[in-house]
Amino acid sequence: MSAKIETEFGRAIPPAPRHAITFHLPLWSNLLRFVARDQELLGQLKSVYPRMMMNKDVKNLAAAILKHMEAAENQILFIFASSSSAAECVEFAINPKRGENVVPPEEISIRVFDIHVRLHTVLFPAARYPTLNSFWQNAGTGISSRLAEECLDRINLLHQVIGDSTPPPKVEQSPAHGQIQERIAGLLERAPVGPSREAKVSPEDVYLFKTGMAAIYGLHRYLLKKQNGGSVLFGYAFHSTLHVFDDFGPNFRLFALGNEQLNELENYLTSEIEEGRKVQAIWTEFPANPLLVTPNLGRLRKLANKYGSLLIVDDTIGSFCNVDVLGVADVVITSLTKSFSGYADVMAASAVLNPSGSRYTELKSMYQEFYRNDLANPDAVALEHNSRDYLARSKILNSNTLRLVEYLQTKAADPTSTVSKVYYTTTSPSLPYYKERMRPATADFTPGYGCLFSFEFDTLDAMAAFYDNANVHFSPHLGAHWTLALSYVKGIYGQDLAAVKPYGLKETQMRIAPGLEDIELLIKDFEKGLVAADATRVKET
């Protein structure tokens, strides 16, 4: 067995650098407090997932700006790198769709400041934080911790900008941006699936964003500005993705059961056309988080063609070293925060246009009109460095994940075990759809099935015992260097379990993102938790 984890509650997984994006949440009792959004517990976190809550550097920068402007003590500041993000934050808060949580326009304002960069800030009363934090979490466009650190180092230069006549400080883009774009373009064109494509992806087709949600939110907003049409999400996806479509734009429809609802989807697309509306885009994850169901992209492509919709595929879980969805997607969205980065210390994303797609010219023009590169230079530098060993790490992640899945499948087949089911690409009836887009093996890399799976216990007591005894870190995130476990459904939907139960999401499911550890030691780390889980059945009898 590997050494016992000594990471303290609320701290990031080792080596826990300044800009870590994880936090360790040991003990089932702490998870229950997290589900209840216990403010005392949340306040004890030394590290946070920056899109969930403001990182320490971002908080300190906000405090410095509030002090500079002599704001009242009950005021909070959100900081953005672009004027459009700040304006959209305000628009979100004052929209009557917020219902009883709507923020009166007179309570919220935008202030602009210069340091070595221009900062667009949104000022609002602390009592309105829950409403505004929904935008921070789901749009993912807030300032990064590395850029906040740079600003803090130059805080003596801080001054407010009044009016529109003062040009912003000039910031030269880091060479790392171009290096990342070239790397991604090369990865998307290595070992392609299917017939030769008419055009190859160029670095100019790769658009970088500060978070995965920012890439999704950004494209969705661009489409709304051009078409203001409805959207379809096919398959139950990552929770923030649903919020983006639900909170922004008209006529959002979720087909949570995915492939089981293909005929329903076609009927819906037909009815929208008959009503004089068009679905602007069909979005899907390949495969879906957290139950690893793979959508039938071939059928979705045909429906998109027939009804004039874009097909947008999030390949984060499959990862573009393993799968090639560019042959069917109009746009490929990838959270680079995950396995592409791999070290849990930087956030970023890409949106890649398919240059062979029939809508390429239209999409290219749209990005040229609306896109702004808000990925800060220090984040790009960190991401470029981290992603140099992407293929080597992905080989280990694929292998470790498959071995753990096979190990847990033997438990699920054992009637004496409290493990009842394993959810992975290889265990799903949708596996053939994954294999259709799986890249062929090459001399340097053999594709696999990704670095995320879930498994289910037959009782909540068993899962709680596993949580308290398994020798792994418990934290949101995937694709990191250390294995991360998360009671995803309980932790994310713990206050609304009935709403997601029809979609196969159960509070007894544990989501696992294996890391780079020695697999034999990792299995033993899991075994300790499973022994404790099985002991709960003995107590019951």
XYZ file of C-alpha atoms in Angstrom:
541
model
C 0.000 0.000 0.000
C 1.206 3.532 -0.753
C 1.980 5.964 2.039
C -1.046 7.281 3.883
C -2.279 10.572 2.469
C -1.319 13.398 4.770
C -2.865 16.281 2.854
C -4.765 18.425 5.335
C -8.435 19.260 5.021
C -9.040 22.116 2.602
C -5.564 22.105 1.092
C -4.639 21.285 -2.483
C -3.202 17.973 -3.586
C 0.625 17.888 -3.491
C 2.737 19.708 -4.431
C -0.019 22.294 -3.827
C 1.485 25.278 -5.676
C 0.132 28.787 -5.239
C -2.299 28.432 -8.129
C -3.592 24.924 -7.369
C -7.197 24.297 -8.392
C -8.016 21.407 -6.053
C -8.956 21.016 -2.413
C -8.964 17.853 -0.311
C -12.271 17.161 1.441
C -11.728 14.112 3.653
C -14.429 12.576 5.872
C -18.030 11.941 4.917
C -19.187 14.342 7.626
C -17.326 17.155 5.830
C -18.942 16.220 2.525
C -22.400 16.488 4.115
C -21.496 19.948 5.400
C -20.286 20.846 1.889
C -23.611 19.669 0.436
C -25.392 21.915 2.946
C -23.105 24.795 1.854
C -21.953 25.219 5.437
C -20.308 28.655 5.378
C -17.986 27.826 8.272
C -16.620 24.828 6.386
C -16.323 26.724 3.094
C -14.468 29.477 4.895
C -11.867 26.968 6.123
C -10.825 25.919 2.618
C -7.236 26.983 1.971
C -7.495 26.139 -1.710
C -10.540 26.285 -3.996
C -11.610 25.388 -7.481
C -11.347 28.959 -8.863
C -14.569 28.795 -10.856
C -16.533 27.696 -7.773
C -15.221 30.436 -5.486
C -12.674 33.214 -5.740
C -9.058 32.170 -5.306
C -7.062 33.850 -2.506
C -5.140 36.095 -4.926
C -8.374 37.173 -6.624
C -9.926 37.939 -3.223
C -6.887 39.967 -2.196
C -6.927 41.940 -5.426
C -10.643 42.637 -5.002
C -9.989 43.803 -1.436
C -7.215 46.122 -2.619
C -9.465 47.671 -5.244
C -12.322 48.090 -2.765
C -9.928 49.845 -0.388
C -8.637 52.081 -3.176
C -12.172 53.184 -4.061
C -13.150 53.518 -0.384
C -16.162 51.270 -0.857
C -18.546 50.441 1.963
C -17.730 47.374 4.050
C -20.723 45.427 2.773
C -19.620 45.616 -0.875
C -18.126 42.811 -2.982
C -16.193 43.083 -6.232
C -15.956 40.630 -9.122
C -13.087 41.244 -11.537
C -13.074 40.530 -15.275
C -10.503 41.072 -17.996
C -13.017 42.294 -20.583
C -15.782 44.867 -20.684
C -18.159 42.380 -22.288
C -17.816 39.902 -19.409
C -18.512 42.611 -16.834
C -21.538 43.843 -18.781
C -22.872 40.307 -19.158
C -22.460 39.749 -15.412
C -24.612 42.812 -14.703
C -27.109 41.793 -17.381
C -27.411 38.381 -15.749
C -27.961 39.827 -12.262
C -30.661 42.352 -13.182
C -32.559 40.038 -15.543
C -36.118 39.381 -14.275
C -35.451 35.675 -14.917
C -33.588 35.685 -11.604
C -37.014 35.914 -9.934
C -36.806 36.690 -6.234
C -33.003 36.764 -6.551
C -32.944 39.557 -9.121
C -30.592 42.442 -8.312
C -32.040 45.972 -8.643
C -30.015 47.931 -11.249
C -29.262 50.680 -8.758
C -27.416 48.187 -6.529
C -24.861 47.083 -9.105
C -22.294 49.012 -11.127
C -19.209 48.599 -13.294
C -15.934 50.335 -12.437
C -12.846 50.245 -14.675
C -9.246 50.250 -13.398
C -5.800 50.111 -14.952
C -2.678 48.542 -13.498
C -0.444 46.935 -16.120
C -3.671 45.604 -17.639
C -7.223 46.918 -17.762
C -9.644 45.441 -15.226
C -13.418 45.645 -15.492
C -15.039 45.222 -12.092
C -18.615 44.630 -10.975
C -19.514 46.156 -7.586
C -22.524 44.888 -5.625
C -23.790 44.402 -2.048
C -22.589 41.303 -0.208
C -26.218 40.224 0.241
C -26.432 39.719 -3.543
C -23.446 37.382 -3.653
C -25.457 34.153 -4.277
C -26.968 35.595 -7.454
C -23.715 36.997 -8.818
C -21.738 33.900 -7.872
C -23.946 31.846 -10.198
C -22.550 33.881 -13.073
C -18.983 33.523 -11.776
C -19.361 29.743 -11.522
C -21.178 28.981 -14.749
C -19.826 31.533 -17.225
C -16.264 30.991 -16.033
C -15.042 34.363 -17.284
C -13.616 35.807 -14.060
C -10.009 36.922 -13.736
C -7.452 34.155 -13.158
C -5.347 33.835 -10.019
C -2.075 34.260 -11.912
C -3.212 37.519 -13.446
C -4.428 38.611 -10.006
C -0.967 37.831 -8.590
C 0.653 39.995 -11.267
C -1.742 42.817 -10.442
C -1.021 42.558 -6.719
C 2.690 42.846 -7.443
C 1.969 46.140 -9.223
C -0.837 47.408 -7.005
C 0.908 50.776 -6.587
C 0.010 51.474 -10.237
C -3.725 51.004 -9.630
C -5.929 53.869 -10.768
C -9.534 54.190 -11.841
C -10.382 54.957 -15.457
C -13.155 57.478 -15.992
C -14.821 57.624 -19.383
C -13.956 55.826 -22.596
C -11.197 58.057 -23.913
C -8.248 56.463 -22.105
C -6.729 53.612 -24.124
C -5.999 50.424 -22.152
C -2.409 49.425 -21.360
C -0.831 47.570 -24.240
C -0.137 43.921 -23.451
C 1.859 41.815 -25.892
C 0.580 38.263 -26.220
C 2.943 35.592 -24.950
C 4.516 33.239 -27.529
C 3.018 30.447 -25.407
C -0.416 31.135 -26.890
C 0.781 30.325 -30.369
C 2.688 27.274 -29.150
C -0.473 25.905 -27.514
C -2.506 26.554 -30.655
C 0.068 24.749 -32.785
C 0.180 21.825 -30.350
C -3.593 21.417 -30.337
C -3.859 21.708 -34.114
C -1.194 19.011 -34.469
C -2.914 16.713 -31.968
C -6.252 17.071 -33.744
C -4.665 16.060 -37.047
C -2.580 13.138 -35.765
C -4.061 9.723 -36.534
C -7.407 11.022 -37.851
C -10.486 8.800 -38.115
C -12.264 8.192 -41.396
C -11.590 9.530 -44.870
C -9.111 12.313 -45.468
C -10.545 15.722 -44.587
C -10.707 18.498 -47.153
C -8.805 20.955 -44.984
C -6.431 20.591 -42.049
C -6.843 22.412 -38.757
C -4.524 25.387 -38.532
C -3.459 27.162 -35.330
C -5.743 30.030 -36.387
C -8.726 27.665 -36.044
C -7.890 27.120 -32.359
C -9.419 29.702 -30.009
C -8.220 29.792 -26.405
C -10.346 30.601 -23.352
C -9.647 30.919 -19.649
C -11.914 28.001 -18.605
C -13.907 25.196 -20.167
C -17.139 26.930 -19.210
C -15.909 30.184 -20.740
C -15.467 28.363 -24.065
C -19.005 26.949 -23.871
C -20.541 30.171 -22.621
C -18.621 32.222 -25.192
C -19.748 30.221 -28.207
C -23.322 30.085 -26.910
C -23.376 33.869 -26.507
C -21.895 34.401 -29.991
C -24.654 32.260 -31.477
C -27.339 34.113 -29.538
C -26.057 37.426 -30.901
C -26.210 36.088 -34.460
C -29.274 33.828 -34.371
C -30.977 34.054 -30.961
C -32.205 30.517 -31.544
C -32.899 27.594 -29.262
C -30.348 25.053 -28.081
C -30.397 21.320 -27.452
C -28.212 19.500 -24.949
C -28.061 15.819 -25.857
C -27.270 13.615 -22.878
C -27.018 14.658 -19.248
C -23.848 16.735 -19.087
C -21.671 18.538 -16.556
C -23.941 20.589 -14.291
C -22.601 24.054 -15.199
C -23.200 23.359 -18.888
C -26.900 22.915 -18.220
C -26.996 26.188 -16.309
C -25.463 28.126 -19.207
C -28.206 27.043 -21.613
C -30.945 27.382 -19.020
C -29.850 30.833 -17.857
C -29.023 32.361 -21.237
C -31.135 32.274 -24.345
C -34.564 31.046 -25.425
C -36.014 27.565 -25.957
C -33.466 25.311 -24.306
C -34.352 21.619 -24.418
C -32.520 18.856 -22.560
C -32.577 15.282 -23.875
C -31.003 13.832 -20.768
C -31.228 10.166 -21.731
C -29.192 10.674 -24.872
C -29.326 7.855 -27.395
C -32.616 6.586 -26.001
C -34.194 9.846 -27.148
C -32.869 10.178 -30.689
C -36.345 9.840 -32.194
C -37.715 12.360 -29.679
C -34.942 14.733 -30.679
C -35.854 14.466 -34.352
C -39.516 15.061 -33.561
C -38.568 18.136 -31.560
C -36.377 19.518 -34.343
C -39.238 18.994 -36.784
C -41.752 20.735 -34.521
C -39.423 23.715 -34.040
C -39.148 24.145 -37.807
C -42.925 23.896 -38.139
C -43.322 26.623 -35.508
C -41.010 28.908 -37.460
C -38.066 28.402 -35.101
C -34.722 26.722 -35.613
C -32.457 25.050 -33.103
C -29.172 26.920 -33.501
C -27.005 24.165 -32.028
C -27.005 20.601 -30.722
C -24.464 20.225 -27.911
C -23.160 16.963 -26.525
C -20.324 15.530 -24.429
C -18.167 12.674 -25.741
C -18.580 10.748 -23.472
C -20.830 12.320 -20.835
C -19.828 13.297 -17.312
C -20.334 11.452 -14.924
C -21.950 8.274 -16.345
C -19.704 7.948 -19.429
C -22.445 7.387 -21.982
C -21.210 8.064 -25.527
C -23.595 9.778 -27.944
C -24.286 8.489 -31.440
C -22.429 11.252 -33.264
C -23.197 9.800 -36.686
C -26.934 10.148 -36.143
C -26.540 13.572 -34.542
C -24.529 14.759 -37.549
C -27.310 13.679 -39.900
C -29.936 15.440 -37.803
C -27.824 18.602 -37.630
C -27.455 18.589 -41.419
C -31.161 17.955 -41.986
C -32.397 20.685 -39.672
C -29.667 23.276 -40.173
C -28.223 23.058 -36.652
C -24.609 23.176 -35.607
C -23.174 20.103 -33.885
C -20.884 21.115 -31.028
C -18.985 18.362 -29.210
C -17.212 18.616 -25.860
C -14.495 15.938 -26.019
C -12.927 16.741 -22.630
C -13.607 13.317 -21.108
C -12.531 11.320 -24.160
C -9.637 13.738 -24.790
C -8.335 14.425 -28.270
C -5.392 12.047 -27.921
C -7.913 9.181 -27.774
C -10.796 10.296 -29.976
C -11.274 12.282 -33.162
C -14.652 13.998 -33.244
C -13.593 16.657 -35.729
C -14.862 14.566 -38.631
C -18.459 15.098 -37.472
C -18.431 18.212 -35.261
C -18.652 21.804 -36.431
C -16.877 22.931 -33.258
C -14.879 20.898 -30.737
C -14.802 22.265 -27.184
C -12.115 20.983 -24.783
C -11.356 21.905 -21.196
C -7.570 22.143 -21.257
C -7.694 22.385 -17.458
C -8.044 18.617 -17.347
C -5.676 16.014 -18.838
C -4.106 18.395 -21.378
C -2.663 20.407 -18.492
C -2.492 17.460 -16.109
C -1.025 19.108 -13.028
C -4.077 20.801 -11.476
C -2.588 24.277 -11.366
C -3.970 26.191 -14.359
C -7.331 26.641 -16.061
C -7.926 27.040 -19.802
C -9.945 25.728 -22.726
C -10.065 25.623 -26.496
C -12.763 25.884 -29.128
C -11.644 24.498 -32.479
C -13.479 25.108 -35.733
C -13.746 22.290 -38.266
C -12.225 23.789 -41.443
C -13.895 21.068 -43.527
C -17.349 21.759 -42.092
C -20.077 23.349 -44.202
C -20.521 26.153 -41.647
C -16.819 26.937 -41.249
C -16.845 30.298 -43.053
C -19.837 31.448 -41.018
C -18.266 30.344 -37.737
C -14.903 31.857 -38.621
C -16.541 35.200 -39.298
C -18.441 34.996 -36.007
C -15.299 34.341 -33.950
C -13.459 37.109 -35.748
C -16.264 39.490 -34.793
C -16.800 38.518 -31.149
C -13.806 36.575 -29.842
C -11.323 38.146 -27.459
C -8.373 36.196 -26.088
C -8.720 36.503 -22.314
C -6.290 33.692 -21.468
C -3.710 35.603 -19.440
C -0.055 35.352 -20.444
C 1.123 33.653 -17.208
C -1.629 31.041 -17.562
C -0.634 30.352 -21.166
C 3.007 29.926 -20.122
C 2.034 27.423 -17.402
C -0.279 25.514 -19.742
C 2.305 25.276 -22.502
C 4.846 23.877 -20.065
C 2.414 21.398 -18.500
C 1.106 20.043 -21.800
C 4.498 19.046 -23.204
C 4.083 15.525 -21.793
C 0.363 15.237 -22.568
C 0.657 12.028 -24.591
C 2.982 10.323 -22.115
C 0.693 11.141 -19.193
C -2.431 10.174 -21.133
C -1.001 6.714 -21.725
C -0.720 6.193 -17.958
C -4.110 7.764 -17.231
C -5.800 5.484 -19.763
C -4.063 2.395 -18.421
C -4.664 3.138 -14.736
C -8.318 3.918 -15.345
C -8.945 0.713 -17.288
C -7.208 -1.394 -14.644
C -9.260 0.152 -11.841
C -12.449 -0.363 -13.832
C -11.598 -4.032 -14.408
C -10.812 -4.461 -10.707
C -14.103 -2.887 -9.648
C -16.030 -4.936 -12.197
C -14.881 -8.083 -10.403
C -16.315 -6.562 -7.220
C -19.611 -5.712 -8.922
C -19.860 -9.345 -10.070
C -19.294 -10.601 -6.509
C -22.597 -10.898 -4.570
C -20.760 -10.342 -1.279
C -19.445 -6.938 -2.408
C -21.223 -3.646 -1.798
C -20.128 -2.434 -5.256
C -23.151 -2.831 -7.525
C -22.204 -1.239 -10.868
C -19.335 0.367 -12.775
C -19.863 3.171 -15.303
C -17.143 3.526 -17.916
C -16.883 3.820 -21.644
C -16.017 0.113 -21.919
C -18.926 -1.037 -19.720
C -21.582 1.025 -21.507
C -23.874 -0.223 -24.296
C -22.788 2.939 -26.116
C -19.198 1.644 -26.489
C -19.549 1.122 -30.293
C -20.165 4.857 -30.732
C -16.925 5.604 -28.894
C -14.997 3.098 -30.989
C -16.286 4.740 -34.168
C -14.344 7.874 -33.235
C -11.348 6.201 -31.554
C -8.046 7.112 -33.180
C -5.915 4.327 -34.666
C -2.812 3.332 -32.748
C 0.505 4.822 -33.806
C 4.107 4.052 -32.943
C 4.104 6.677 -30.175
C 0.624 6.251 -28.711
C -2.166 3.703 -28.365
C -5.499 5.408 -27.661
C -7.622 4.384 -24.705
C -10.940 5.170 -23.077
C -10.178 8.217 -20.967
C -9.407 9.027 -17.357
C -12.822 9.160 -15.707
C -15.303 6.567 -14.457
C -17.973 6.152 -11.793
C -19.038 3.237 -9.687
C -22.030 2.600 -7.485
C -22.570 1.164 -4.014
C -25.721 -0.634 -2.981
C -26.148 1.572 0.103
C -25.224 5.059 1.190
C -23.606 3.635 4.341
C -21.227 1.637 2.168
C -20.238 4.693 0.172
C -19.703 6.710 3.352
C -17.421 3.978 4.695
C -15.433 3.959 1.442
C -15.171 7.743 1.605
C -13.774 7.633 5.143
C -11.261 4.835 4.512
C -9.980 4.851 0.924
C -6.431 6.224 0.714
C -7.116 8.736 -2.072
C -7.792 12.459 -2.306
C -11.405 13.611 -2.430
C -11.797 16.636 -4.654
C -13.475 18.011 -7.792
C -11.346 17.817 -10.949
C -10.037 15.163 -13.347
C -6.931 14.538 -15.392
C -4.576 15.405 -12.537
C -1.318 13.760 -11.469
C -2.952 12.290 -8.327
C -6.127 10.218 -8.224
C -9.204 12.196 -7.221
C -12.464 10.738 -5.957
C -15.706 12.680 -5.719
C -19.205 11.832 -4.523
C -20.304 13.805 -7.562
C -24.058 13.352 -7.408
C -24.254 13.755 -3.632
C -21.867 16.707 -3.647
C -23.352 18.594 -6.609
C -27.028 17.651 -6.458
C -27.323 16.743 -2.784
C -30.120 19.254 -2.228
C -32.059 18.206 -5.336
C -31.502 14.463 -5.731
C -35.053 13.729 -6.872
C -34.598 15.964 -9.922
C -31.666 13.980 -11.321
C -32.699 10.462 -10.310
C -34.699 9.893 -13.550
C -31.454 10.395 -15.479
C -29.599 7.597 -13.699
C -27.770 9.859 -11.253
C -27.760 8.395 -7.745
C -26.307 9.602 -4.474
C -24.570 6.229 -4.039
C -22.320 6.844 -7.056
C -18.658 7.733 -6.658
C -16.799 9.457 -9.519
C -13.123 8.574 -9.915
C -10.417 10.359 -11.888
C -7.315 8.139 -11.684
C -3.895 9.758 -11.638
C -0.342 8.703 -12.419
C 0.339 6.525 -9.348
C 1.637 2.963 -9.473
C -1.493 1.003 -10.331
C -0.852 -1.895 -7.956
C -0.490 0.493 -5.032
C -3.534 2.417 -6.201
C -5.663 -0.709 -6.225
C -4.597 -1.383 -2.635
C -5.549 2.182 -1.727
C -9.030 1.465 -3.094
C -9.153 -1.926 -1.416
C -8.883 -0.342 2.020
C -12.031 1.667 1.331
C -13.870 -1.276 -0.188
C -13.147 -3.488 2.808
C -14.686 -0.835 5.038
C -17.666 -0.525 2.694
C -18.279 -4.280 2.741
C -18.064 -4.276 6.533
C -21.235 -2.178 6.647
C -23.131 -5.119 5.178
C -21.804 -7.406 7.897
C -23.066 -4.963 10.537
C -26.508 -4.902 8.935
C -26.818 -8.662 9.110
